[in-house]
Short mmCIF file of C-alpha atoms and ligand atoms in Angstrom, two decimals:
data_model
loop_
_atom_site.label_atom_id
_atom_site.label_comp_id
_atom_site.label_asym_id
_atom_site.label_seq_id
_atom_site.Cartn_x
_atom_site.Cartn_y
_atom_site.Cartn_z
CA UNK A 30 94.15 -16.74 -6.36
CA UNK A 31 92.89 -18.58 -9.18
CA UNK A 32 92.37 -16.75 -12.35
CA UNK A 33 89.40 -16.02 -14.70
CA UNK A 34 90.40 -18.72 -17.48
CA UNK A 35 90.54 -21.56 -15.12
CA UNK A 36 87.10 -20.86 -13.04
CA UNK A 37 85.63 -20.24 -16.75
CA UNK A 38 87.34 -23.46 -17.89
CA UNK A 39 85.95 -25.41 -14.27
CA UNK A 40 82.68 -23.79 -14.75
CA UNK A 41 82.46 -25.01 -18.24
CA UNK A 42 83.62 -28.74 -17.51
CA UNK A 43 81.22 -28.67 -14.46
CA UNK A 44 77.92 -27.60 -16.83
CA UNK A 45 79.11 -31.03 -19.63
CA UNK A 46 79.28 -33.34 -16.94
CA UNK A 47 77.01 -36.16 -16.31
CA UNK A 48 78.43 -37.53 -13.13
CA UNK A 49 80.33 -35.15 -10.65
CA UNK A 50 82.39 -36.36 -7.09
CA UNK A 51 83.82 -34.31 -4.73
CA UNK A 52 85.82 -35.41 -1.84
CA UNK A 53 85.73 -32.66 1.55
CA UNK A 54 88.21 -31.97 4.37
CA UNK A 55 88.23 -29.54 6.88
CA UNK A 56 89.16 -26.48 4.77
CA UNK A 57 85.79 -26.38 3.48
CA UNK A 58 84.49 -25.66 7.30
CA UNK A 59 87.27 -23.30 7.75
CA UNK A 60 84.65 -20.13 6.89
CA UNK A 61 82.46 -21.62 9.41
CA UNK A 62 84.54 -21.15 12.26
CA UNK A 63 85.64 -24.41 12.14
CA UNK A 64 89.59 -24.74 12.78
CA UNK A 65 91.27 -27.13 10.83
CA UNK A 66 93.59 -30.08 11.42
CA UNK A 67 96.89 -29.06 10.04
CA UNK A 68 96.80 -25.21 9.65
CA UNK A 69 98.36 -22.70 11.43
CA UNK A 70 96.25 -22.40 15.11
CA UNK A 71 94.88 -26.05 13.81
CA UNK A 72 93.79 -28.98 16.41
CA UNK A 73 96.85 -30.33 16.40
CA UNK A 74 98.36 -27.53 17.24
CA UNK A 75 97.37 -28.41 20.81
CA UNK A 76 96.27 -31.12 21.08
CA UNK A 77 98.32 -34.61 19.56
CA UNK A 78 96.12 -36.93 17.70
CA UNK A 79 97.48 -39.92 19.98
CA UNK A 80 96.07 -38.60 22.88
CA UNK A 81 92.60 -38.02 21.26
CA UNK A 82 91.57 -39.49 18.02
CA UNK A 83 92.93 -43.09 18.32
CA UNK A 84 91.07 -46.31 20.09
CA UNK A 85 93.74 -46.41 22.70
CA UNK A 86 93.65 -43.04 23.94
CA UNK A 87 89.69 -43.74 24.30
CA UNK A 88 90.48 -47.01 26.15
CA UNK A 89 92.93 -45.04 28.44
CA UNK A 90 91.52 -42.03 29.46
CA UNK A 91 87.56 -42.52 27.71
CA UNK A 92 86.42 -38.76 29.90
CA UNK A 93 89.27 -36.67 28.33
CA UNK A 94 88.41 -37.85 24.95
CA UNK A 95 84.58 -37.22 25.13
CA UNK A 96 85.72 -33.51 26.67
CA UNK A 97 87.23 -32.96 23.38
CA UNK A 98 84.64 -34.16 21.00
CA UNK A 99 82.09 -32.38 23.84
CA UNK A 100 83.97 -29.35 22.99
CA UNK A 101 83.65 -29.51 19.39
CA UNK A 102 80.26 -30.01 19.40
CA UNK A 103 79.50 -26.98 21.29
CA UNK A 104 81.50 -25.44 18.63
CA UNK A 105 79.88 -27.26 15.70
CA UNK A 106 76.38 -26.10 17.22
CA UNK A 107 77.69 -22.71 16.81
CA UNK A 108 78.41 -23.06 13.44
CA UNK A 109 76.61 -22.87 9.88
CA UNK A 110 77.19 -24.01 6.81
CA UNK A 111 79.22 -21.50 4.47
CA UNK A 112 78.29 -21.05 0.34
CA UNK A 113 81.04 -23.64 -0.08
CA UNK A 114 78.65 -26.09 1.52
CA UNK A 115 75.19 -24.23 0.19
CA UNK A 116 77.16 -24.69 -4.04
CA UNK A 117 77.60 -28.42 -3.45
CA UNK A 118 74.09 -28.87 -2.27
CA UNK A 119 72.86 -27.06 -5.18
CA UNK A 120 75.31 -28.77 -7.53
CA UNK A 121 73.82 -32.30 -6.38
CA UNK A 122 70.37 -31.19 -7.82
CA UNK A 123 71.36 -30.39 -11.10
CA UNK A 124 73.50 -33.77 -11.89
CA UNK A 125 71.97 -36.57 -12.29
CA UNK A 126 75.08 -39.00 -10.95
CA UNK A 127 76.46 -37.19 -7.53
CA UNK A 128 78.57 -38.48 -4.47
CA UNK A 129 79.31 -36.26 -1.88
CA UNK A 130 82.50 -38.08 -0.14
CA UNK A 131 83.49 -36.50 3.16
CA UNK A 132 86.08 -36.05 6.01
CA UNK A 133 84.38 -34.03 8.06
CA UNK A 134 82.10 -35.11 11.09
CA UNK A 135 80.84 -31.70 11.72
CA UNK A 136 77.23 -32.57 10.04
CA UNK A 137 77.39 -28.71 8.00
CA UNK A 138 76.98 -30.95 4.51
CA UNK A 139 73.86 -32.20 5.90
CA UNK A 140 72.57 -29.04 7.33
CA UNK A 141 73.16 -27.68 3.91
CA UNK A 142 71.12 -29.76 1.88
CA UNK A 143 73.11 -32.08 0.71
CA UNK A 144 71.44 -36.00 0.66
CA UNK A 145 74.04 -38.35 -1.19
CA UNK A 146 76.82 -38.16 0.95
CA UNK A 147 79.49 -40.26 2.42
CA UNK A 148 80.94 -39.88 6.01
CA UNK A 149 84.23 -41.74 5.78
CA UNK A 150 85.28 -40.32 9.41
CA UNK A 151 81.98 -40.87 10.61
CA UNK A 152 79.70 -37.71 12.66
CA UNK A 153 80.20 -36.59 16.02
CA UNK A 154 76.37 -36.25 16.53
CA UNK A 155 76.68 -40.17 16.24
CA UNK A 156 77.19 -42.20 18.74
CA UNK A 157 77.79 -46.37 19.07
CA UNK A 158 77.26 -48.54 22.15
CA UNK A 159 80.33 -50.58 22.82
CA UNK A 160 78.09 -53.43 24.70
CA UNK A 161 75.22 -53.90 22.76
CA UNK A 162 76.33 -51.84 19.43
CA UNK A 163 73.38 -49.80 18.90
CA UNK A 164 73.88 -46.13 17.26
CA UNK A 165 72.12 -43.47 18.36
CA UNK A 166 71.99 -39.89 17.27
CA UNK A 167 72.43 -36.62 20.02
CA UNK A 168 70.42 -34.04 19.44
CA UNK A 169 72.80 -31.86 22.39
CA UNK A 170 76.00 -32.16 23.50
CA UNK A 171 76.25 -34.76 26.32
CA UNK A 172 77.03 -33.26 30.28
CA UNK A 173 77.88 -36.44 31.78
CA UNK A 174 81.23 -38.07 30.26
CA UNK A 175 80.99 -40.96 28.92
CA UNK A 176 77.40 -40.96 27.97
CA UNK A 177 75.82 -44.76 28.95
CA UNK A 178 73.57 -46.53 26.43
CA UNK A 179 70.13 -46.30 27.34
CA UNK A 180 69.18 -49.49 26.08
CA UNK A 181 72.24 -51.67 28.12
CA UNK A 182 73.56 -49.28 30.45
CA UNK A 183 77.07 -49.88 28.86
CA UNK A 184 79.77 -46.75 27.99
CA UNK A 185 79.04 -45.15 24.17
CA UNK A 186 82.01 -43.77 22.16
CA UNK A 187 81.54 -41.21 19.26
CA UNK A 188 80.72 -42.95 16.00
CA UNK A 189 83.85 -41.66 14.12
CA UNK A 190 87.09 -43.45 12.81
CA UNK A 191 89.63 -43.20 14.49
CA UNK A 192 93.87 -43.29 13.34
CA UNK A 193 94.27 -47.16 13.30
CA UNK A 194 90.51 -48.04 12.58
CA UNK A 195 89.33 -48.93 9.42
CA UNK A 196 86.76 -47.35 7.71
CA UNK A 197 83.38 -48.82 7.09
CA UNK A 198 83.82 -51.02 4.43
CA UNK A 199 80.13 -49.70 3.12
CA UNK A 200 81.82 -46.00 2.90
CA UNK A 201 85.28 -47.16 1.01
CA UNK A 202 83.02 -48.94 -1.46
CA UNK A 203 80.73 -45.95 -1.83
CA UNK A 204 83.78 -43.93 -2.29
CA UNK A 205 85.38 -46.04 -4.72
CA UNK A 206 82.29 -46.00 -6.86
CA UNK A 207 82.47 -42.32 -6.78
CA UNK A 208 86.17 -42.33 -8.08
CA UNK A 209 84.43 -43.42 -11.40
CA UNK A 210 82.33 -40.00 -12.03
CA UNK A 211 83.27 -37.51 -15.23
CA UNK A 212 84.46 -35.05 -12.83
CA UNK A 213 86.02 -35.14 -9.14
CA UNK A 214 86.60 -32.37 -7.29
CA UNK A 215 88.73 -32.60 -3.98
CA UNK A 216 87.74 -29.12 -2.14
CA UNK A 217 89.40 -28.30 1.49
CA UNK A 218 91.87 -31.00 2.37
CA UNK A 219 95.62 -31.25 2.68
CA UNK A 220 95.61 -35.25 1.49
CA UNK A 221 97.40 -35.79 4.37
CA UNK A 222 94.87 -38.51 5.60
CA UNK A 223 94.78 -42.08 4.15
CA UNK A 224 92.51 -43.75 2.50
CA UNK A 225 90.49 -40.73 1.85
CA UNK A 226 93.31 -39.22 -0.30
CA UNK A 227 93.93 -42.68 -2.04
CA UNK A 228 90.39 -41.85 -3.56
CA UNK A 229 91.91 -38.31 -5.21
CA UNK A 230 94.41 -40.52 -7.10
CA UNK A 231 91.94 -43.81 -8.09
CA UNK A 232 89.56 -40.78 -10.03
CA UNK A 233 92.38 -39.52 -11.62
CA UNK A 234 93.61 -42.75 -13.00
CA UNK A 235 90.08 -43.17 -13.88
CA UNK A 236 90.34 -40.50 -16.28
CA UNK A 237 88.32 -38.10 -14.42
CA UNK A 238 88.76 -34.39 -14.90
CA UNK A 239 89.75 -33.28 -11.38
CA UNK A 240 89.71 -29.67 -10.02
CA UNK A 241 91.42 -29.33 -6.28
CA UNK A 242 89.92 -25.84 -4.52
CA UNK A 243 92.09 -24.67 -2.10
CA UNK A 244 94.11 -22.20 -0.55
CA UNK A 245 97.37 -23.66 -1.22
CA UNK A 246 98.99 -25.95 -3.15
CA UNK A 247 99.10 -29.64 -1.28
CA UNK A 248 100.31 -32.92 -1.98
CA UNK A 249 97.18 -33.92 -4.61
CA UNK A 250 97.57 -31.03 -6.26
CA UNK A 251 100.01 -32.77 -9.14
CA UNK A 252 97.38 -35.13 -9.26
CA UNK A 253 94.85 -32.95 -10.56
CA UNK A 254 94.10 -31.08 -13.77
CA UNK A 255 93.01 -28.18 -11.98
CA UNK A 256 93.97 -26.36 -8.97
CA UNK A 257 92.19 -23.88 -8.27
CA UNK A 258 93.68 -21.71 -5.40
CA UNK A 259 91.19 -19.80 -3.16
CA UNK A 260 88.81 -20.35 -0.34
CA UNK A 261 85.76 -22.80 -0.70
CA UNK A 262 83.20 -20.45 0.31
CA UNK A 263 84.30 -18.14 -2.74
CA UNK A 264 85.53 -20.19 -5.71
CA UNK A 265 83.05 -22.77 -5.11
CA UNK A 266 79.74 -21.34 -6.00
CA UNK A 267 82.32 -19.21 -8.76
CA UNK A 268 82.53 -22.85 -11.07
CA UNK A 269 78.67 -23.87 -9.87
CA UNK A 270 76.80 -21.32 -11.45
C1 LIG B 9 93.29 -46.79 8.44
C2 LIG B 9 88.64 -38.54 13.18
C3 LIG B 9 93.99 -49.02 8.51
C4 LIG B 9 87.36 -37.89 13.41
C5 LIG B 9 90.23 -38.58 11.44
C6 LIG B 9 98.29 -45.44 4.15
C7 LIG B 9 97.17 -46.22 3.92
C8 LIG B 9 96.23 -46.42 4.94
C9 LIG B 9 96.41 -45.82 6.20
C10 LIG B 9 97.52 -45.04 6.42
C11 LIG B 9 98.45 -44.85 5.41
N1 LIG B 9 99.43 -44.07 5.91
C12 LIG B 9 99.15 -43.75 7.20
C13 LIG B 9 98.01 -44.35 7.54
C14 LIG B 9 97.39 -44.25 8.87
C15 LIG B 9 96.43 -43.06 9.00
C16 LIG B 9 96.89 -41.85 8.27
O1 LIG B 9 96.41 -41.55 7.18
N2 LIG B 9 97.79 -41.09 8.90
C17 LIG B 9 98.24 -39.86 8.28
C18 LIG B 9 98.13 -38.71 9.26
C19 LIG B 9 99.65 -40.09 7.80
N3 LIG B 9 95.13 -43.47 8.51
C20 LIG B 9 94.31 -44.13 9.35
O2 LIG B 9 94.64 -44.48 10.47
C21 LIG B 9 92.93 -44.45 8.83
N4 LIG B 9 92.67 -45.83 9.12
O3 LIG B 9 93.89 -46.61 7.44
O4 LIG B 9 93.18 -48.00 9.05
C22 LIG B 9 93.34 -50.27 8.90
C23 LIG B 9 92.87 -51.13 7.90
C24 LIG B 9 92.31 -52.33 8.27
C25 LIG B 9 92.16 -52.68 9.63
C26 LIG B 9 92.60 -51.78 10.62
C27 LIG B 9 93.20 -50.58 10.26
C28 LIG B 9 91.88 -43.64 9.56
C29 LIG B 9 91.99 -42.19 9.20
C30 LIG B 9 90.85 -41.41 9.86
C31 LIG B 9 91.37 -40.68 11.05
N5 LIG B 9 90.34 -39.86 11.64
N6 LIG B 9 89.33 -37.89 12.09
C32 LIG B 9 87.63 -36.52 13.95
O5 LIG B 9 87.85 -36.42 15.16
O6 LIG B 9 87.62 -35.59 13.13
S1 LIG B 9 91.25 -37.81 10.34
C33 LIG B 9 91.11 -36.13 10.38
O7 LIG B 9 91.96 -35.67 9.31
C34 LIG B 9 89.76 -35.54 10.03
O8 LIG B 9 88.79 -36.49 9.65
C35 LIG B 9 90.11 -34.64 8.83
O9 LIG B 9 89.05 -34.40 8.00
C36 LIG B 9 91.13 -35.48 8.20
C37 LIG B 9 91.92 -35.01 7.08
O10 LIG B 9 92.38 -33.73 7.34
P1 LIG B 9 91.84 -32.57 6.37
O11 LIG B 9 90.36 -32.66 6.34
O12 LIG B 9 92.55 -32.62 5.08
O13 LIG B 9 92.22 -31.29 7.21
P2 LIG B 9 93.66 -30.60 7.27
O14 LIG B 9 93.65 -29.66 8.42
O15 LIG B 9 94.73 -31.65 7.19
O16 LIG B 9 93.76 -29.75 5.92
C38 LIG B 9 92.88 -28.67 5.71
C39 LIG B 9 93.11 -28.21 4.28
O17 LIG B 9 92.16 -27.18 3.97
C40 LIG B 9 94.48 -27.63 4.04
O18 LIG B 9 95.00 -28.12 2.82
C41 LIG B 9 94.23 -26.11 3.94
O19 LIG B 9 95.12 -25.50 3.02
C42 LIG B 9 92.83 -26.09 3.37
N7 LIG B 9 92.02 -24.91 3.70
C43 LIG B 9 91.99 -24.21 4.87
N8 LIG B 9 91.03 -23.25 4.79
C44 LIG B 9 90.46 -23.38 3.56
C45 LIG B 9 91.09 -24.43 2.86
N9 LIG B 9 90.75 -24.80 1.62
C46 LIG B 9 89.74 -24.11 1.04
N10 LIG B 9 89.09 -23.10 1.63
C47 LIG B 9 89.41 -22.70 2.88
N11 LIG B 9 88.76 -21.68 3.45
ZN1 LIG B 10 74.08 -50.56 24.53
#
């Protein structure tokens, strides 16, 4: 666990800054119920990424892959934002320069107030027409797999990236902006995942103060100044008084 000095010391760097980052994974859902990628009992524990988050599994088998995301949803609808999410949102009031960069597509930042965020994996309430392009945004989780476009009839795919697909290039710019705040904090993710951990390392050779929360040490963490070893949905609203 992390001790008293450093959430004192975070707290204190947090209250001097005038621009603050932070950069999400699937750790900070974790408390919602949410399994993660790469923990023990994590999605890839059954099932493999190839067969479900890349273009060519879509293109193969489009059915199983909505089942899975169909099956997250019901499990994201089921779901609530934790006080990991709830400090962030109420750290992005009180500084003036904010970027909320995420991995996650499980919407919880957004049902938790926060505004200036940045999907870099996209949202699985999102969807995008692969004839005509238009996105569209489900309020439920769909029955029929795949869901059709209702403007041109053709087959819609969840709006999220994919391994293989680049990221928007609005979002890596957005993100790379955000590498230039005071302080970056990188909260719930193993830096497994590329570009999004790229963005850990660009703030720190920015010259940004950056705090890692998490409950164990990963590959960022000798890229940070802090490392702050705990769950999110404690140690966060500890150093965002
Ligand atoms: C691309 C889909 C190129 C939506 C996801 C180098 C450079 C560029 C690319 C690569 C590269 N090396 C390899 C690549 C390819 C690949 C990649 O990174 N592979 C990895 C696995 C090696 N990257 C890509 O393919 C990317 N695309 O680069 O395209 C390109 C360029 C031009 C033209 C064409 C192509 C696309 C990557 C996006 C993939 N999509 N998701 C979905 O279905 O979710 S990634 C997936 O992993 C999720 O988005 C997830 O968020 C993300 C990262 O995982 P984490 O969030 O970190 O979750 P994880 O389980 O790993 O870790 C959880 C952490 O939380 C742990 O550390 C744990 O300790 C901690 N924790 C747990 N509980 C708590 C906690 N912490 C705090 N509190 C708790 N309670
Ligand atoms: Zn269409």
């Amino acid at each position: 666990m992390s001790t008293d000095p450093q959430i004192h010391r975070a707290r204190e760097v947090l209250l001097n800054a005038q621009s603050v980052s932070v950069l999400t994974g699937a750790g900070i859902s974790a408390e919602s119920g949410i399994p993660t990628f790469r923990d023990a009992g994590g999605i890839w524990e059954n099932f493999d990424p190839e067969q479900v988050a890349t273009p060519e599994a879509f293109a193969r088998d489009p059915g199983f892959v909505w089942k899975w995301y169909a099956d997250r949803m019901q499990q994201f609808r089921s779901s609530s934002p934790n006080r990991g999410h709830q400090s962030l949102a109420a750290l992005e009031d009180r500084i003036s320069e904010f970027r909320l960069v995420t991995q996650n597509i499980d919407n919880l930042h957004q049902l938790a107030g926060s505004r200036r965020i940045t999907e870099l994996h996209g949202n699985i309430w999102r969807t995008r027409c692969l004839g005509c392009g238009r996105k569209a945004t489900l309020s439920e989780v769909p029955s029929d797999l795949p869901p059709k476009c209702s403007e041109c009839g053709n087959m819609l795919r969840p709006d999220v990236v994919w391994f293989g697909e680049a990221l928007e290039t609005e979002n890596i710019q957005q993100a790379e902006a955000a590498c230039h705040a005071e302080v970056f904090i990188v909260a719930g993710t193993s830096g497994e995942v590329w570009p999004a951990a790229g963005f850990v390392h660009q703030a720190r050779s920015h010259g940004a103060f950056v705090i890692e929360v998490n409950t164990q040490r990963t590959v960022l963490s000798d890229v940070t100044n802090m490392s702050l070893m705990g769950p999110c949905g404690e140690v966060l609203p500890q150093i965002i008084r």
